[in-house]
XYZ file of C-alpha atoms in Angstrom:
364
model
C 2.503 -17.737 -6.086
C 6.279 -17.474 -5.920
C 8.312 -15.231 -3.634
C 9.339 -12.882 -6.457
C 5.820 -12.499 -7.882
C 3.899 -9.213 -7.775
C 0.282 -9.718 -8.834
C -1.574 -6.538 -9.829
C -5.219 -5.846 -10.544
C -7.052 -2.640 -11.442
C -10.609 -1.474 -10.840
C -12.859 0.123 -8.258
C -14.668 -2.901 -6.834
C -12.493 -3.902 -3.876
C -14.367 -7.156 -3.318
C -14.044 -8.446 -6.894
C -10.418 -7.319 -7.091
C -9.557 -9.154 -3.873
C -11.246 -12.333 -5.086
C -9.264 -12.172 -8.327
C -6.008 -11.848 -6.392
C -6.869 -14.654 -3.960
C -7.733 -17.028 -6.805
C -4.363 -16.366 -8.452
C -2.389 -16.697 -5.198
C -3.447 -20.345 -4.637
C -3.496 -20.217 -0.845
C -3.867 -24.013 -0.521
C -0.372 -24.483 -1.912
C 1.065 -21.923 0.494
C -0.902 -23.260 3.470
C -1.834 -26.955 3.117
C -3.029 -27.313 6.729
C -6.701 -26.272 6.864
C -6.523 -26.106 10.673
C -3.701 -23.560 10.650
C -4.321 -20.243 12.369
C -4.606 -17.263 10.038
C -4.441 -13.627 11.144
C -5.626 -10.754 8.953
C -3.792 -7.517 9.797
C -5.545 -4.470 8.253
C -4.482 -0.853 8.713
C -6.793 0.861 11.215
C -4.314 3.457 12.408
C -7.150 5.881 13.215
C -10.910 5.470 13.553
C -11.871 6.738 10.093
C -13.377 5.034 7.067
C -11.449 3.906 4.008
C -12.642 6.763 1.810
C -10.306 9.033 3.832
C -7.277 7.312 2.306
C -6.091 6.108 5.731
C -7.591 2.678 6.417
C -8.062 -0.660 4.692
C -11.314 -1.120 2.816
C -13.386 -3.623 4.851
C -14.641 -5.198 1.612
C -11.110 -6.565 1.172
C -11.247 -8.243 4.576
C -14.685 -9.741 3.874
C -13.623 -11.083 0.468
C -10.565 -12.781 1.979
C -12.597 -14.332 4.794
C -15.188 -15.647 2.346
C -12.484 -17.073 0.097
C -10.649 -18.754 2.968
C -13.780 -20.166 4.566
C -14.930 -21.444 1.194
C -11.688 -23.441 1.021
C -12.196 -24.865 4.509
C -10.054 -22.514 6.620
C -11.940 -21.501 9.766
C -9.251 -20.584 12.315
C -9.195 -16.941 11.239
C -8.850 -13.759 13.293
C -8.581 -10.032 12.595
C -5.714 -8.468 14.538
C -4.828 -4.768 14.732
C -3.844 -1.843 16.953
C -4.537 1.840 16.316
C -1.768 4.351 16.854
C -1.020 5.686 20.322
C -3.881 7.811 21.584
C -6.553 6.329 19.320
C -8.967 3.444 19.912
C -8.706 0.225 17.917
C -12.200 -0.740 19.054
C -13.591 2.498 17.650
C -11.758 1.763 14.389
C -13.384 -1.673 14.336
C -16.810 -0.110 14.960
C -16.538 2.715 12.417
C -15.439 0.344 9.670
C -18.028 -2.364 10.323
C -15.674 -4.984 11.740
C -18.007 -5.798 14.626
C -20.675 -6.920 12.157
C -18.047 -8.751 10.083
C -16.884 -10.590 13.204
C -20.422 -11.684 14.101
C -21.452 -12.692 10.604
C -18.366 -14.748 9.809
C -17.553 -15.866 13.375
C -14.088 -14.333 13.131
C -12.756 -12.894 16.404
C -11.374 -9.369 16.641
C -8.088 -9.021 18.524
C -7.158 -5.558 19.794
C -3.386 -5.724 20.174
C -3.622 -3.051 22.861
C -5.298 -5.737 25.047
C -3.109 -8.622 23.887
C -0.276 -10.323 25.743
C 3.205 -9.346 24.525
C 6.452 -11.185 23.977
C 9.748 -9.311 24.223
C 11.981 -9.705 21.184
C 15.384 -8.160 20.481
C 16.833 -7.567 17.006
C 19.669 -5.238 16.033
C 19.939 -4.079 19.629
C 16.272 -3.011 19.762
C 14.001 -4.705 22.303
C 10.309 -4.542 21.488
C 7.027 -5.910 22.828
C 5.244 -7.832 20.075
C 1.696 -9.190 20.044
C 1.597 -12.800 21.201
C -1.256 -13.485 18.781
C 0.756 -12.188 15.818
C 3.843 -14.166 16.798
C 1.940 -17.412 17.286
C -0.265 -17.271 14.187
C 0.689 -19.795 11.516
C -0.027 -17.532 8.553
C -0.105 -13.743 8.671
C -1.864 -11.801 5.913
C -1.039 -8.108 6.008
C -3.508 -5.685 4.400
C -1.733 -2.323 4.323
C -2.806 0.865 2.605
C -0.187 2.302 0.242
C -0.062 5.954 1.317
C 2.167 8.832 2.260
C 3.626 9.380 5.728
C 4.867 12.619 7.239
C 7.915 10.970 8.878
C 8.870 7.981 6.735
C 7.581 9.365 3.391
C 5.642 6.172 2.686
C 3.903 3.407 4.549
C 2.995 -0.011 3.176
C 3.809 -3.618 4.137
C 6.845 -3.165 6.390
C 5.442 -0.299 8.425
C 2.002 -1.911 8.704
C 3.612 -4.387 11.127
C 3.894 -1.563 13.663
C 0.312 -2.417 14.594
C 1.670 -5.606 16.159
C 3.436 -3.634 18.910
C 2.481 -2.454 22.367
C 1.932 1.292 22.682
C 5.109 1.486 24.733
C 7.132 -0.022 21.900
C 5.457 2.281 19.369
C 6.674 5.259 21.411
C 10.152 3.730 21.535
C 10.154 3.308 17.755
C 9.419 7.004 17.275
C 12.180 7.906 19.740
C 14.620 5.826 17.675
C 13.534 7.429 14.403
C 11.272 4.610 13.051
C 13.453 3.333 10.193
C 15.825 0.938 11.979
C 13.101 -0.293 14.357
C 10.662 -1.005 11.505
C 13.288 -3.120 9.761
C 14.051 -4.944 13.017
C 10.357 -5.626 13.690
C 9.986 -7.318 10.328
C 12.960 -9.526 11.146
C 11.003 -10.631 14.227
C 7.803 -11.217 12.226
C 7.071 -10.321 8.634
C 3.832 -11.072 6.826
C 3.514 -14.373 4.947
C 1.303 -12.687 2.371
C 0.673 -9.012 1.641
C -2.394 -7.733 -0.188
C -2.037 -3.993 -0.691
C -5.001 -1.644 -0.706
C -3.828 0.931 -3.246
C -7.302 2.117 -4.153
C -7.159 5.658 -2.778
C -4.282 6.070 -0.318
C -3.563 9.508 1.107
C -0.984 11.604 -0.730
C 0.880 12.755 2.375
C -0.376 11.565 5.730
C -0.914 8.270 7.528
C -4.163 9.525 9.086
C -5.745 10.353 5.724
C -7.673 13.385 4.563
C -6.219 13.864 1.071
C -6.871 10.610 -0.795
C -5.661 10.012 -4.338
C -7.719 7.616 -6.439
C -5.455 5.002 -8.046
C -7.903 2.073 -8.264
C -5.428 -0.776 -7.972
C -4.464 -3.580 -5.610
C -1.441 -5.837 -5.616
C -0.220 -8.920 -3.803
C 3.271 -10.026 -2.758
C 4.865 -12.584 -0.487
C 8.028 -10.552 0.099
C 7.347 -7.422 2.175
C 10.610 -5.774 1.095
C 9.875 -6.350 -2.591
C 6.333 -5.140 -1.963
C 7.523 -1.853 -0.469
C 10.124 -1.387 -3.204
C 7.355 -1.651 -5.785
C 5.061 0.592 -3.757
C 7.797 3.209 -3.482
C 8.227 3.266 -7.260
C 4.486 3.769 -7.707
C 4.615 6.800 -5.424
C 7.699 8.270 -7.078
C 10.276 7.331 -4.450
C 13.672 5.690 -4.757
C 14.337 3.055 -2.100
C 16.912 5.352 -0.525
C 14.091 7.805 0.209
C 12.570 5.236 2.591
C 15.570 3.927 4.583
C 13.772 1.052 6.311
C 13.330 -0.776 2.994
C 17.054 -1.327 2.412
C 17.626 -1.828 6.162
C 15.104 -4.685 6.090
C 16.906 -6.212 3.122
C 20.193 -6.040 5.033
C 18.559 -7.946 7.899
C 17.490 -10.687 5.484
C 13.762 -9.884 5.502
C 13.485 -9.812 1.708
C 14.772 -8.412 -1.565
C 14.632 -4.931 -3.095
C 15.516 -6.242 -6.575
C 12.559 -5.239 -8.744
C 14.541 -6.245 -11.830
C 14.053 -9.879 -10.790
C 10.408 -9.468 -9.828
C 7.789 -11.227 -11.944
C 4.981 -8.773 -12.665
C 1.649 -10.491 -13.218
C -1.032 -8.035 -14.357
C -4.509 -9.576 -14.184
C -6.263 -6.846 -16.176
C -5.831 -3.417 -17.697
C -6.368 -0.215 -15.686
C -9.990 0.771 -15.267
C -11.568 3.195 -17.770
C -13.229 5.035 -14.889
C -12.173 8.668 -14.668
C -10.867 9.615 -11.201
C -12.929 12.038 -9.121
C -12.042 15.709 -9.217
C -8.972 16.212 -6.994
C -9.156 18.438 -3.938
C -6.702 20.130 -1.607
C -3.058 19.490 -2.381
C -3.883 17.289 -5.350
C -5.934 20.096 -6.882
C -2.851 22.346 -6.927
C -0.710 19.614 -8.496
C -3.437 18.926 -11.051
C -2.885 22.386 -12.545
C 0.274 21.001 -14.149
C -1.691 18.317 -15.996
C -3.943 18.239 -19.069
C -6.089 15.145 -18.517
C -8.543 13.778 -21.039
C -10.352 10.646 -19.826
C -7.379 9.650 -17.696
C -7.803 6.425 -15.713
C -7.233 6.568 -11.973
C -4.055 4.489 -11.798
C -2.229 6.585 -14.372
C -3.450 9.953 -13.106
C -2.718 9.044 -9.489
C 0.845 8.123 -10.384
C 1.273 11.457 -12.180
C 0.053 13.367 -9.112
C 2.570 11.482 -6.966
C 5.340 12.297 -9.458
C 4.474 15.999 -9.418
C 4.399 15.937 -5.625
C 7.941 14.547 -5.522
C 9.143 17.247 -7.925
C 7.470 19.923 -5.816
C 9.259 18.652 -2.710
C 12.623 19.406 -4.302
C 11.428 22.734 -5.760
C 11.544 21.513 -9.368
C 7.891 21.840 -10.192
C 8.593 25.421 -11.258
C 10.660 23.969 -14.123
C 7.605 22.264 -15.637
C 6.934 24.691 -18.510
C 3.945 22.962 -20.085
C 1.084 20.822 -18.884
C 1.545 17.061 -18.962
C -1.059 15.345 -21.129
C -2.579 12.126 -19.848
C -5.554 9.939 -20.644
C -7.406 7.868 -23.192
C -8.679 10.974 -24.928
C -5.245 11.289 -26.536
C -5.415 7.919 -28.291
C -4.774 8.380 -32.003
C -4.018 12.088 -31.625
C -0.836 13.643 -32.965
C 0.592 16.926 -31.709
C 4.360 17.525 -31.929
C 4.176 20.417 -29.457
C 2.621 18.487 -26.588
C 4.109 16.010 -24.113
C 2.379 13.242 -22.261
C 2.680 10.173 -20.077
C 1.108 6.775 -20.646
C 0.712 4.698 -23.773
C -2.398 6.671 -24.783
C -0.229 9.743 -25.489
C 2.288 8.035 -27.758
C 1.278 10.208 -30.714
C 2.434 13.404 -29.009
C 5.793 15.104 -29.541
C 7.289 13.402 -26.472
C 5.661 10.578 -24.564
C 6.471 8.145 -21.772
C 5.266 4.614 -22.506
C 3.556 2.398 -19.946
C 0.048 1.396 -18.935
C 0.336 2.894 -16.463
C 3.937 4.117 -16.082
C 5.215 4.237 -12.503
C 5.579 7.597 -10.799
C 9.341 7.119 -10.495
C 9.581 6.798 -14.309
C 7.354 9.840 -14.763
C 9.704 11.888 -12.592
C 12.695 10.988 -14.757
C 10.722 11.775 -17.924
C 9.551 15.178 -16.670
C 13.075 16.106 -15.521
C 14.360 15.379 -19.019
C 11.898 17.951 -20.398
C 13.528 20.793 -18.454
């Protein structure tokens, strides 16, 4: 797997999807030393299960451990810290990590109890987990989801779990963006496997998940977040820490040079009926057997338009889904390759939310 590669897979079985990604990554080429220490860094920001849209699916962690151990890697640990005021240990318990640890003999490291090393970048001094800093190979397992302060959280922000609670408070005092970029200059992940199965639409702590049924892998955290932003309908400038991290030399934002490797087509499974905020946004759609990845991207696009008060300009429902294959209607508009027979249609399987936004704006 090269630095500019983005490997994508679709489906609803997190275990099988993770195995497919790991087989394509070829970890033995990236990490020849079987005795090297490997840390898995999930997102357990709060003690809730993955169906909330807030935390990493534990099946992903198990599949990676099984794959690594099958190849002869045994110096593996799971390292994480919940946000200030919440318990990492409770997050481990709720999500089954205690059983995972016992079954696979993989230690759990609560960063809140870890030793810290002070590091200074861009004038910001932070206390970083000694375990994270000393691990030979760091695999970050973020959830692609919304965030009430930074708009989005993925690979770069997931590293915040490597900090002491005192440094987390400092980061919020400084406005998060510059500190997040600086943290990744101190230590960025060597490999990122993104849980984009059902991340929350708005909030880091979950509660309003959007089914997108996809996962993707990257080696460049900046490229990873640039791609994630486009999936959620954001420009990089909407999430300042992405370009700040590029300026610090953490990685590249240039998606034009990225090599997209799609392992399979989006799942045929219809997403569950949306609730809450997504239910309101769904009123602007006309789905017919829409797959999760495509429909989720459309919901994110509509959310972005609503944020700038342009949803009121959407005069007709946006068609989406496999039910439109082979249908022709010059009066309707749609997104996704399945709607290409309609009067106006945006190609892609699935098109990114950022492209959907541009398409819908052109309809006004």
